[in-house]
Amino acid sequence: LYEEVCARYPQVAFQSSGGILKHAPSLLAFTNPSVNSFRRLVPGFEAPVNLVYSARNRSACIRIPVTGSSPKAKRVEYRVPDPSANPYLAFAAVLMAG
């Protein structure tokens, strides 16, 4: 996985992912603002419960899909935010962590 992803993504993508993983416990204050936000973070429902990055595993905090050869298909998914989060605060916090 690592070699396959390294060939397709710039180094800054990995540095940002590392920063997000490092600050993930603090980011929960901005991305999961209510008690119900935390209730969805349980194993078995494809919720992001593992503090890792992965290409195919949907239970990972950060997902880096490696499918497709198009440059537009390259992306890093941060899967933790809840729909009830303030998008401006959540996005700003994730940018600062990365």
Short mmCIF file of N, CA and C in Angstrom, two decimals:
data_model
loop_
_atom_site.label_atom_id
_atom_site.label_comp_id
_atom_site.label_asym_id
_atom_site.label_seq_id
_atom_site.Cartn_x
_atom_site.Cartn_y
_atom_site.Cartn_z
N LEU A 1 0.83 -1.19 0.00
CA LEU A 1 0.00 0.00 0.00
C LEU A 1 0.87 1.25 0.00
N TYR A 2 1.86 1.29 0.87
CA TYR A 2 2.66 2.50 1.02
C TYR A 2 3.37 2.87 -0.28
N GLU A 3 3.98 1.89 -0.95
CA GLU A 3 4.70 2.19 -2.19
C GLU A 3 3.74 2.60 -3.30
N GLU A 4 2.57 1.97 -3.33
CA GLU A 4 1.58 2.31 -4.35
C GLU A 4 1.05 3.73 -4.15
N VAL A 5 0.81 4.10 -2.92
CA VAL A 5 0.31 5.44 -2.62
C VAL A 5 1.40 6.47 -2.83
N CYS A 6 2.64 6.17 -2.44
CA CYS A 6 3.75 7.13 -2.59
C CYS A 6 3.98 7.50 -4.05
N ALA A 7 3.74 6.55 -4.94
CA ALA A 7 3.96 6.82 -6.35
C ALA A 7 2.93 7.80 -6.91
N ARG A 8 1.77 7.90 -6.27
CA ARG A 8 0.69 8.72 -6.82
C ARG A 8 0.47 10.05 -6.10
N TYR A 9 0.92 10.17 -4.87
CA TYR A 9 0.60 11.35 -4.07
C TYR A 9 1.86 12.13 -3.70
N PRO A 10 1.76 13.45 -3.64
CA PRO A 10 2.92 14.26 -3.23
C PRO A 10 3.20 14.10 -1.73
N GLN A 11 4.38 14.45 -1.34
CA GLN A 11 4.81 14.31 0.06
C GLN A 11 3.95 15.15 0.99
N VAL A 12 3.48 16.29 0.53
CA VAL A 12 2.67 17.16 1.38
C VAL A 12 1.36 16.48 1.79
N ALA A 13 0.84 15.58 0.98
CA ALA A 13 -0.38 14.85 1.34
C ALA A 13 -0.12 13.96 2.55
N PHE A 14 1.05 13.34 2.61
CA PHE A 14 1.38 12.48 3.75
C PHE A 14 1.68 13.31 4.99
N GLN A 15 2.31 14.46 4.81
CA GLN A 15 2.58 15.33 5.95
C GLN A 15 1.29 15.87 6.54
N SER A 16 0.36 16.24 5.70
CA SER A 16 -0.94 16.71 6.19
C SER A 16 -1.69 15.60 6.91
N SER A 17 -1.65 14.40 6.34
CA SER A 17 -2.32 13.26 6.97
C SER A 17 -1.71 12.97 8.33
N GLY A 18 -0.40 13.06 8.43
CA GLY A 18 0.27 12.83 9.72
C GLY A 18 -0.12 13.86 10.76
N GLY A 19 -0.24 15.12 10.35
CA GLY A 19 -0.67 16.17 11.27
C GLY A 19 -2.10 15.97 11.74
N ILE A 20 -2.95 15.54 10.83
CA ILE A 20 -4.35 15.29 11.20
C ILE A 20 -4.44 14.12 12.16
N LEU A 21 -3.67 13.06 11.90
CA LEU A 21 -3.68 11.91 12.82
C LEU A 21 -3.12 12.28 14.18
N LYS A 22 -2.10 13.13 14.20
CA LYS A 22 -1.49 13.54 15.47
C LYS A 22 -2.48 14.34 16.31
N HIS A 23 -3.25 15.20 15.68
CA HIS A 23 -4.17 16.08 16.39
C HIS A 23 -5.61 15.58 16.39
N ALA A 24 -5.82 14.34 15.99
CA ALA A 24 -7.18 13.80 15.89
C ALA A 24 -7.99 13.89 17.18
N PRO A 25 -7.43 13.58 18.35
CA PRO A 25 -8.24 13.72 19.57
C PRO A 25 -8.74 15.15 19.80
N SER A 26 -7.92 16.13 19.50
CA SER A 26 -8.34 17.52 19.66
C SER A 26 -9.34 17.95 18.58
N LEU A 27 -9.20 17.39 17.39
CA LEU A 27 -10.11 17.74 16.31
C LEU A 27 -11.54 17.28 16.59
N LEU A 28 -11.70 16.26 17.42
CA LEU A 28 -13.04 15.77 17.73
C LEU A 28 -13.91 16.86 18.35
N ALA A 29 -13.31 17.80 19.05
CA ALA A 29 -14.09 18.89 19.64
C ALA A 29 -14.77 19.74 18.57
N PHE A 30 -14.17 19.84 17.40
CA PHE A 30 -14.74 20.64 16.32
C PHE A 30 -15.56 19.82 15.33
N THR A 31 -15.20 18.55 15.15
CA THR A 31 -15.85 17.73 14.13
C THR A 31 -16.98 16.87 14.67
N ASN A 32 -17.05 16.68 15.98
CA ASN A 32 -18.12 15.89 16.60
C ASN A 32 -18.64 16.65 17.82
N PRO A 33 -19.49 17.64 17.61
CA PRO A 33 -19.85 18.56 18.69
C PRO A 33 -20.88 18.06 19.69
N SER A 34 -21.56 16.96 19.42
CA SER A 34 -22.62 16.53 20.34
C SER A 34 -22.40 15.09 20.79
N VAL A 35 -23.19 14.70 21.77
CA VAL A 35 -23.12 13.32 22.27
C VAL A 35 -23.52 12.34 21.17
N ASN A 36 -24.51 12.70 20.38
CA ASN A 36 -24.94 11.83 19.29
C ASN A 36 -23.86 11.67 18.23
N SER A 37 -22.99 12.64 18.10
CA SER A 37 -21.87 12.53 17.16
C SER A 37 -20.96 11.38 17.55
N PHE A 38 -20.74 11.21 18.84
CA PHE A 38 -19.87 10.15 19.32
C PHE A 38 -20.55 8.79 19.30
N ARG A 39 -21.86 8.76 19.35
CA ARG A 39 -22.59 7.49 19.34
C ARG A 39 -22.45 6.75 18.01
N ARG A 40 -22.17 7.47 16.95
CA ARG A 40 -22.00 6.80 15.66
C ARG A 40 -20.61 6.21 15.49
N LEU A 41 -19.68 6.62 16.34
CA LEU A 41 -18.30 6.14 16.24
C LEU A 41 -18.13 4.84 17.01
N VAL A 42 -18.76 3.79 16.52
CA VAL A 42 -18.65 2.46 17.12
C VAL A 42 -18.25 1.47 16.03
N PRO A 43 -17.51 0.43 16.39
CA PRO A 43 -17.10 -0.56 15.39
C PRO A 43 -18.30 -1.29 14.79
N GLY A 44 -18.16 -1.69 13.54
CA GLY A 44 -19.15 -2.51 12.88
C GLY A 44 -20.08 -1.77 11.94
N PHE A 45 -19.99 -0.46 11.85
CA PHE A 45 -20.89 0.30 10.99
C PHE A 45 -20.14 1.15 9.97
N GLU A 46 -18.94 0.75 9.62
CA GLU A 46 -18.07 1.50 8.71
C GLU A 46 -17.80 2.92 9.19
N ALA A 47 -17.88 3.12 10.48
CA ALA A 47 -17.55 4.42 11.06
C ALA A 47 -16.04 4.50 11.25
N PRO A 48 -15.47 5.68 11.16
CA PRO A 48 -14.01 5.82 11.33
C PRO A 48 -13.60 5.68 12.79
N VAL A 49 -13.28 4.46 13.20
CA VAL A 49 -12.93 4.19 14.60
C VAL A 49 -11.45 3.90 14.80
N ASN A 50 -10.69 3.76 13.72
CA ASN A 50 -9.26 3.46 13.82
C ASN A 50 -8.44 4.69 13.47
N LEU A 51 -7.47 5.00 14.30
CA LEU A 51 -6.62 6.19 14.09
C LEU A 51 -5.46 5.82 13.17
N VAL A 52 -5.79 5.53 11.92
CA VAL A 52 -4.82 5.11 10.90
C VAL A 52 -5.26 5.70 9.55
N TYR A 53 -4.39 5.52 8.54
CA TYR A 53 -4.81 5.83 7.18
C TYR A 53 -4.83 4.54 6.39
N SER A 54 -5.69 4.48 5.40
CA SER A 54 -5.84 3.27 4.62
C SER A 54 -6.34 3.64 3.23
N ALA A 55 -6.20 2.71 2.30
CA ALA A 55 -6.69 2.95 0.95
C ALA A 55 -8.11 2.41 0.76
N ARG A 56 -8.44 1.31 1.42
CA ARG A 56 -9.73 0.68 1.19
C ARG A 56 -10.58 0.53 2.45
N ASN A 57 -9.98 0.57 3.60
CA ASN A 57 -10.70 0.34 4.85
C ASN A 57 -11.51 1.57 5.23
N ARG A 58 -12.80 1.43 5.33
CA ARG A 58 -13.66 2.56 5.67
C ARG A 58 -13.71 2.85 7.16
N SER A 59 -13.10 2.00 7.98
CA SER A 59 -13.07 2.27 9.42
C SER A 59 -11.82 3.07 9.80
N ALA A 60 -11.05 3.50 8.82
CA ALA A 60 -9.86 4.31 9.08
C ALA A 60 -10.25 5.78 9.20
N CYS A 61 -9.51 6.51 9.99
CA CYS A 61 -9.75 7.94 10.19
C CYS A 61 -9.50 8.71 8.89
N ILE A 62 -8.44 8.35 8.20
CA ILE A 62 -8.09 8.99 6.93
C ILE A 62 -8.05 7.92 5.85
N ARG A 63 -8.72 8.20 4.75
CA ARG A 63 -8.76 7.26 3.63
C ARG A 63 -8.10 7.93 2.44
N ILE A 64 -7.15 7.22 1.82
CA ILE A 64 -6.45 7.73 0.65
C ILE A 64 -6.71 6.75 -0.49
N PRO A 65 -7.80 6.94 -1.24
CA PRO A 65 -8.11 6.01 -2.33
C PRO A 65 -7.05 6.06 -3.42
N VAL A 66 -6.68 4.90 -3.93
CA VAL A 66 -5.65 4.83 -4.97
C VAL A 66 -6.24 4.36 -6.29
N THR A 67 -7.55 4.37 -6.42
CA THR A 67 -8.18 3.93 -7.66
C THR A 67 -8.19 5.07 -8.67
N GLY A 68 -8.11 4.70 -9.92
CA GLY A 68 -8.16 5.69 -10.99
C GLY A 68 -6.82 6.32 -11.27
N SER A 69 -6.59 6.63 -12.52
CA SER A 69 -5.33 7.25 -12.90
C SER A 69 -5.47 8.74 -13.17
N SER A 70 -6.68 9.24 -13.11
CA SER A 70 -6.92 10.66 -13.36
C SER A 70 -6.39 11.51 -12.22
N PRO A 71 -5.74 12.63 -12.52
CA PRO A 71 -5.27 13.52 -11.45
C PRO A 71 -6.42 14.07 -10.60
N LYS A 72 -7.61 14.16 -11.17
CA LYS A 72 -8.77 14.65 -10.42
C LYS A 72 -9.27 13.62 -9.42
N ALA A 73 -8.87 12.36 -9.57
CA ALA A 73 -9.32 11.31 -8.66
C ALA A 73 -8.47 11.25 -7.40
N LYS A 74 -7.37 11.97 -7.36
CA LYS A 74 -6.50 11.96 -6.18
C LYS A 74 -7.12 12.80 -5.08
N ARG A 75 -7.22 12.21 -3.88
CA ARG A 75 -7.81 12.94 -2.77
C ARG A 75 -7.43 12.27 -1.46
N VAL A 76 -7.60 13.01 -0.40
CA VAL A 76 -7.43 12.50 0.96
C VAL A 76 -8.75 12.75 1.66
N GLU A 77 -9.36 11.70 2.21
CA GLU A 77 -10.64 11.82 2.88
C GLU A 77 -10.44 11.78 4.39
N TYR A 78 -10.92 12.78 5.07
CA TYR A 78 -10.96 12.78 6.53
C TYR A 78 -12.39 12.41 6.90
N ARG A 79 -12.59 11.20 7.42
CA ARG A 79 -13.92 10.62 7.54
C ARG A 79 -14.61 10.86 8.88
N VAL A 80 -14.03 11.60 9.77
CA VAL A 80 -14.56 11.72 11.12
C VAL A 80 -15.70 12.73 11.27
N PRO A 81 -15.71 13.86 10.58
CA PRO A 81 -16.73 14.88 10.87
C PRO A 81 -18.16 14.38 10.78
N ASP A 82 -18.96 14.89 11.70
CA ASP A 82 -20.37 14.57 11.79
C ASP A 82 -21.17 15.66 11.05
N PRO A 83 -22.30 15.33 10.47
CA PRO A 83 -23.09 16.36 9.78
C PRO A 83 -23.56 17.51 10.67
N SER A 84 -23.58 17.30 11.98
CA SER A 84 -24.03 18.37 12.87
C SER A 84 -22.91 19.37 13.20
N ALA A 85 -21.71 19.10 12.72
CA ALA A 85 -20.58 20.00 13.00
C ALA A 85 -20.70 21.28 12.17
N ASN A 86 -20.17 22.36 12.72
CA ASN A 86 -20.10 23.61 11.98
C ASN A 86 -19.03 23.43 10.90
N PRO A 87 -19.40 23.48 9.62
CA PRO A 87 -18.41 23.19 8.57
C PRO A 87 -17.24 24.16 8.54
N TYR A 88 -17.46 25.41 8.91
CA TYR A 88 -16.39 26.40 8.88
C TYR A 88 -15.37 26.11 9.98
N LEU A 89 -15.85 25.82 11.18
CA LEU A 89 -14.93 25.50 12.28
C LEU A 89 -14.21 24.19 12.03
N ALA A 90 -14.94 23.18 11.55
CA ALA A 90 -14.34 21.87 11.31
C ALA A 90 -13.27 21.95 10.23
N PHE A 91 -13.57 22.63 9.14
CA PHE A 91 -12.61 22.74 8.04
C PHE A 91 -11.38 23.53 8.46
N ALA A 92 -11.59 24.61 9.20
CA ALA A 92 -10.45 25.41 9.68
C ALA A 92 -9.58 24.60 10.63
N ALA A 93 -10.19 23.82 11.51
CA ALA A 93 -9.42 23.01 12.46
C ALA A 93 -8.61 21.94 11.73
N VAL A 94 -9.20 21.30 10.74
CA VAL A 94 -8.49 20.27 9.98
C VAL A 94 -7.35 20.89 9.19
N LEU A 95 -7.56 22.05 8.60
CA LEU A 95 -6.47 22.73 7.87
C LEU A 95 -5.33 23.11 8.80
N MET A 96 -5.64 23.58 9.98
CA MET A 96 -4.59 23.95 10.94
C MET A 96 -3.83 22.72 11.43
N ALA A 97 -4.51 21.60 11.59
CA ALA A 97 -3.85 20.38 12.06
C ALA A 97 -2.94 19.80 10.98
N GLY A 98 -3.36 19.93 9.73
CA GLY A 98 -2.59 19.36 8.63
C GLY A 98 -1.46 20.25 8.29
#
